[in-house]
Short mmCIF file of C-alpha atoms in Angstrom, two decimals:
data_model
loop_
_atom_site.label_atom_id
_atom_site.label_comp_id
_atom_site.label_asym_id
_atom_site.label_seq_id
_atom_site.Cartn_x
_atom_site.Cartn_y
_atom_site.Cartn_z
CA MET A 502 9.23 -59.85 -47.52
CA THR A 503 6.54 -58.13 -49.61
CA THR A 504 3.67 -59.86 -51.36
CA SER A 505 5.21 -59.12 -54.74
CA GLU A 506 8.36 -60.97 -53.66
CA THR A 507 6.43 -63.95 -52.28
CA SER A 508 4.86 -66.68 -54.36
CA ALA A 509 1.34 -67.91 -53.74
CA GLY A 510 2.74 -71.36 -53.10
CA SER A 511 5.10 -70.21 -50.38
CA LEU A 512 2.27 -68.26 -48.71
CA ILE A 513 0.04 -71.32 -48.76
CA ARG A 514 2.83 -73.36 -47.24
CA GLU A 515 3.38 -70.70 -44.60
CA TRP A 516 -0.31 -70.67 -43.66
CA ARG A 517 -0.49 -74.49 -43.68
CA THR A 518 2.47 -74.59 -41.29
CA ARG A 519 0.87 -71.91 -39.13
CA ARG A 520 -2.26 -74.05 -38.92
CA ARG A 521 -0.10 -77.05 -37.98
CA MET A 522 -1.35 -79.07 -40.93
CA SER A 523 0.61 -81.49 -43.04
CA GLN A 524 0.33 -81.47 -46.81
CA LEU A 525 -1.78 -84.60 -46.54
CA ASP A 526 -4.07 -82.94 -43.99
CA LEU A 527 -4.71 -79.94 -46.22
CA ALA A 528 -5.05 -82.02 -49.36
CA MET A 529 -7.71 -84.16 -47.71
CA GLU A 530 -9.59 -81.10 -46.40
CA ALA A 531 -9.45 -79.46 -49.84
CA GLU A 532 -10.26 -82.76 -51.64
CA ILE A 533 -7.26 -82.50 -53.94
CA SER A 534 -4.25 -84.75 -54.37
CA GLN A 535 -1.25 -84.26 -52.12
CA ARG A 536 0.88 -84.26 -55.28
CA HIS A 537 -1.02 -81.31 -56.73
CA LEU A 538 -0.76 -79.39 -53.46
CA SER A 539 2.98 -80.08 -53.35
CA PHE A 540 3.31 -78.73 -56.91
CA VAL A 541 1.38 -75.58 -55.94
CA GLU A 542 3.51 -74.96 -52.88
CA SER A 543 6.77 -75.50 -54.75
CA GLY A 544 5.71 -73.29 -57.66
CA ARG A 545 5.65 -76.16 -60.17
CA ALA A 546 1.90 -75.61 -60.66
CA GLN A 547 0.11 -72.24 -60.89
CA PRO A 548 -3.17 -72.36 -58.92
CA SER A 549 -6.34 -70.93 -60.42
CA ARG A 550 -8.18 -68.11 -58.67
CA GLU A 551 -10.78 -70.66 -57.54
CA MET A 552 -8.09 -72.95 -56.11
CA VAL A 553 -6.43 -70.08 -54.25
CA LEU A 554 -9.71 -69.13 -52.59
CA HIS A 555 -10.58 -72.78 -51.94
CA LEU A 556 -7.29 -73.43 -50.14
CA ALA A 557 -7.62 -70.13 -48.27
CA GLU A 558 -11.03 -71.26 -47.02
CA GLN A 559 -9.68 -74.59 -45.79
CA LEU A 560 -6.89 -72.75 -43.99
CA SER A 561 -9.26 -70.17 -42.46
CA ILE A 562 -7.11 -67.37 -43.77
CA PRO A 563 -8.48 -63.90 -42.86
CA LEU A 564 -9.98 -61.94 -45.76
CA ARG A 565 -7.26 -59.28 -45.74
CA GLN A 566 -4.61 -61.99 -46.12
CA ARG A 567 -6.66 -63.72 -48.80
CA ASN A 568 -6.33 -60.57 -50.86
CA GLN A 569 -2.56 -60.76 -50.41
CA LEU A 570 -2.61 -64.41 -51.48
CA LEU A 571 -4.62 -63.54 -54.59
CA LEU A 572 -2.17 -60.77 -55.48
CA ALA A 573 0.77 -63.14 -55.07
CA ALA A 574 -0.96 -65.56 -57.46
CA GLY A 575 -1.45 -62.80 -60.02
CA PHE A 576 -5.15 -62.12 -59.41
CA ALA A 577 -7.05 -59.03 -58.31
CA PRO A 578 -8.19 -58.86 -54.70
CA SER A 579 -11.75 -60.10 -53.97
CA PHE A 580 -12.51 -58.45 -50.67
CA SER A 581 -13.02 -54.73 -50.25
CA GLU A 582 -11.75 -52.78 -47.28
CA LYS A 583 -12.92 -49.42 -46.00
CA PRO A 584 -11.47 -47.07 -43.35
CA LEU A 585 -13.54 -46.63 -40.22
CA SER A 586 -14.11 -43.03 -41.25
CA ASP A 587 -16.00 -44.11 -44.37
CA ALA A 588 -19.53 -42.70 -44.50
CA SER A 589 -21.02 -46.15 -45.05
CA LEU A 590 -19.71 -47.24 -41.63
CA ALA A 591 -21.24 -44.28 -39.77
CA PRO A 592 -24.22 -46.32 -38.45
CA ALA A 593 -21.87 -49.00 -37.12
CA MET A 594 -19.65 -46.42 -35.45
CA ALA A 595 -22.67 -44.75 -33.91
CA ALA A 596 -23.71 -48.12 -32.48
CA VAL A 597 -20.23 -48.51 -30.97
CA GLU A 598 -20.53 -45.13 -29.30
CA THR A 599 -23.93 -46.07 -27.89
CA VAL A 600 -22.52 -49.28 -26.41
CA LEU A 601 -19.60 -47.39 -24.85
CA ARG A 602 -21.85 -44.79 -23.27
CA GLY A 603 -24.13 -47.53 -22.03
CA HIS A 604 -21.30 -48.93 -19.93
CA GLU A 605 -20.90 -45.73 -17.91
CA PRO A 606 -20.08 -45.21 -15.09
CA PHE A 607 -17.82 -48.21 -15.81
CA PRO A 608 -14.91 -47.80 -18.28
CA ALA A 609 -15.20 -49.21 -21.80
CA LEU A 610 -13.24 -48.75 -24.98
CA ALA A 611 -13.16 -49.93 -28.57
CA VAL A 612 -9.99 -50.92 -30.44
CA ASP A 613 -9.05 -51.88 -33.98
CA ARG A 614 -7.26 -55.03 -35.08
CA HIS A 615 -3.90 -53.68 -33.94
CA TRP A 616 -5.24 -52.75 -30.50
CA ASN A 617 -5.22 -49.05 -31.35
CA LEU A 618 -7.87 -47.03 -29.56
CA ILE A 619 -10.87 -46.12 -31.69
CA SER A 620 -13.07 -44.64 -28.96
CA ALA A 621 -13.66 -44.70 -25.24
CA ASN A 622 -16.26 -43.51 -22.79
CA ALA A 623 -15.76 -40.79 -20.20
CA ALA A 624 -14.97 -43.26 -17.43
CA ILE A 625 -11.61 -44.04 -19.01
CA GLY A 626 -10.25 -40.59 -18.10
CA PRO A 627 -9.21 -41.29 -14.49
CA PHE A 628 -7.18 -44.32 -15.62
CA LEU A 629 -5.02 -42.05 -17.78
CA ALA A 630 -4.44 -39.29 -15.25
CA ASP A 631 -1.12 -40.66 -13.97
CA VAL A 632 0.40 -41.70 -17.28
CA SER A 633 3.95 -40.36 -17.09
CA GLU A 634 5.00 -40.96 -20.70
CA PRO A 635 3.15 -38.47 -22.91
CA SER A 636 4.00 -40.33 -26.13
CA LEU A 637 1.76 -43.21 -25.01
CA LEU A 638 -1.25 -40.91 -25.31
CA ALA A 639 -0.33 -39.57 -28.75
CA PRO A 640 -2.59 -40.97 -31.51
CA PRO A 641 -2.80 -43.75 -32.40
CA VAL A 642 -2.97 -44.88 -28.77
CA ASN A 643 -2.15 -48.55 -28.51
CA VAL A 644 -4.00 -49.89 -25.48
CA LEU A 645 -1.69 -52.87 -24.96
CA ARG A 646 1.37 -50.64 -24.99
CA LEU A 647 -0.38 -48.17 -22.69
CA SER A 648 -1.38 -50.99 -20.35
CA LEU A 649 2.04 -52.61 -19.97
CA HIS A 650 4.53 -49.78 -20.49
CA PRO A 651 6.22 -48.74 -17.22
CA GLY A 652 5.37 -45.13 -18.10
CA GLY A 653 1.76 -45.99 -18.74
CA VAL A 654 -0.90 -47.66 -16.61
CA ALA A 655 1.31 -50.59 -15.53
CA PRO A 656 2.52 -49.07 -12.20
CA ARG A 657 -1.11 -48.83 -11.03
CA ILE A 658 -2.00 -52.43 -11.82
CA VAL A 659 -1.84 -54.51 -8.62
CA ASN A 660 -1.76 -57.86 -10.42
CA LEU A 661 0.49 -56.68 -13.24
CA ALA A 662 2.24 -60.05 -13.67
CA GLU A 663 -1.05 -61.89 -14.19
CA TRP A 664 -2.47 -59.16 -16.42
CA ARG A 665 0.69 -59.05 -18.51
CA ALA A 666 0.69 -62.85 -18.93
CA HIS A 667 -2.95 -62.76 -19.99
CA LEU A 668 -2.45 -60.03 -22.58
CA LEU A 669 0.70 -61.61 -24.03
CA GLU A 670 -0.95 -65.00 -24.29
CA ARG A 671 -3.95 -63.49 -26.07
CA LEU A 672 -1.67 -61.58 -28.42
CA ARG A 673 0.38 -64.71 -29.09
CA HIS A 674 -2.77 -66.61 -30.05
CA GLN A 675 -3.78 -63.71 -32.32
CA ASN A 676 -0.39 -63.80 -34.00
CA ASP A 677 -0.58 -67.57 -34.41
CA ALA A 678 -3.96 -67.11 -36.13
CA ILE A 679 -3.24 -64.24 -38.48
CA GLY A 680 0.52 -63.56 -38.53
CA ASP A 681 0.12 -59.78 -38.77
CA PRO A 682 3.65 -58.23 -38.92
CA VAL A 683 2.47 -55.20 -36.93
CA LEU A 684 1.18 -57.40 -34.10
CA ILE A 685 4.25 -59.62 -34.17
CA GLU A 686 6.45 -56.54 -33.68
CA LEU A 687 4.11 -55.31 -30.94
CA GLU A 688 4.35 -58.64 -29.09
CA GLN A 689 8.13 -58.53 -29.23
CA GLU A 690 8.07 -54.98 -27.85
CA LEU A 691 5.70 -55.82 -25.02
CA ARG A 692 7.66 -58.87 -23.96
CA ALA A 693 10.68 -56.60 -23.39
CA TYR A 694 8.80 -54.55 -20.83
CA PRO A 695 9.21 -55.30 -17.07
CA SER A 696 7.27 -58.41 -16.09
CA GLY A 697 5.77 -57.10 -12.89
CA LEU A 698 7.24 -60.06 -10.99
CA LYS A 699 9.30 -59.55 -7.87
CA SER A 700 13.07 -59.89 -8.17
CA GLY A 701 14.20 -63.48 -8.18
CA ARG A 702 11.06 -64.85 -9.77
CA PRO A 703 11.15 -66.01 -13.42
CA ALA A 704 9.46 -63.83 -16.08
#
């Protein structure tokens, strides 16, 4: 469902549920009446821009999703977003490269919010030498997919079952926190990969 098809109230209810808060919990945190919050969620009351941002703050909604919430409520986004290639981010990207080089001879990499590879140091190369599925190395390279795919690095990981469980748990927590559709789809894909457990043991 797109933002244009979703009301601000339903998004607030979705985030409240994601945060495992009752209407009373959120109303108390936001210092508003539960009745007013109920009206906002049901669409019987139209929240002001200030109320949208206030509720978003109480729910710890990420800035990108706050923009979506504002759009759903009929307001312009408040938070700007720039691609990593933007000139204003050049100093930050240079700092990232410095940190990566500083880790050599040990491997280090930088990823974006979707776990796509942004940059890596030279020590990463040997880890990719035996990747048998070329598509895994085609940009954008998703490091979680590369790590757990049977045609990627997974066959070389001795404790694959433990590593897989760790990555999936971390991704699950990330999805619980931000509900990014791209990451939700990625988690579903990764869970379908072989578990790394010996036959007869539960996944």
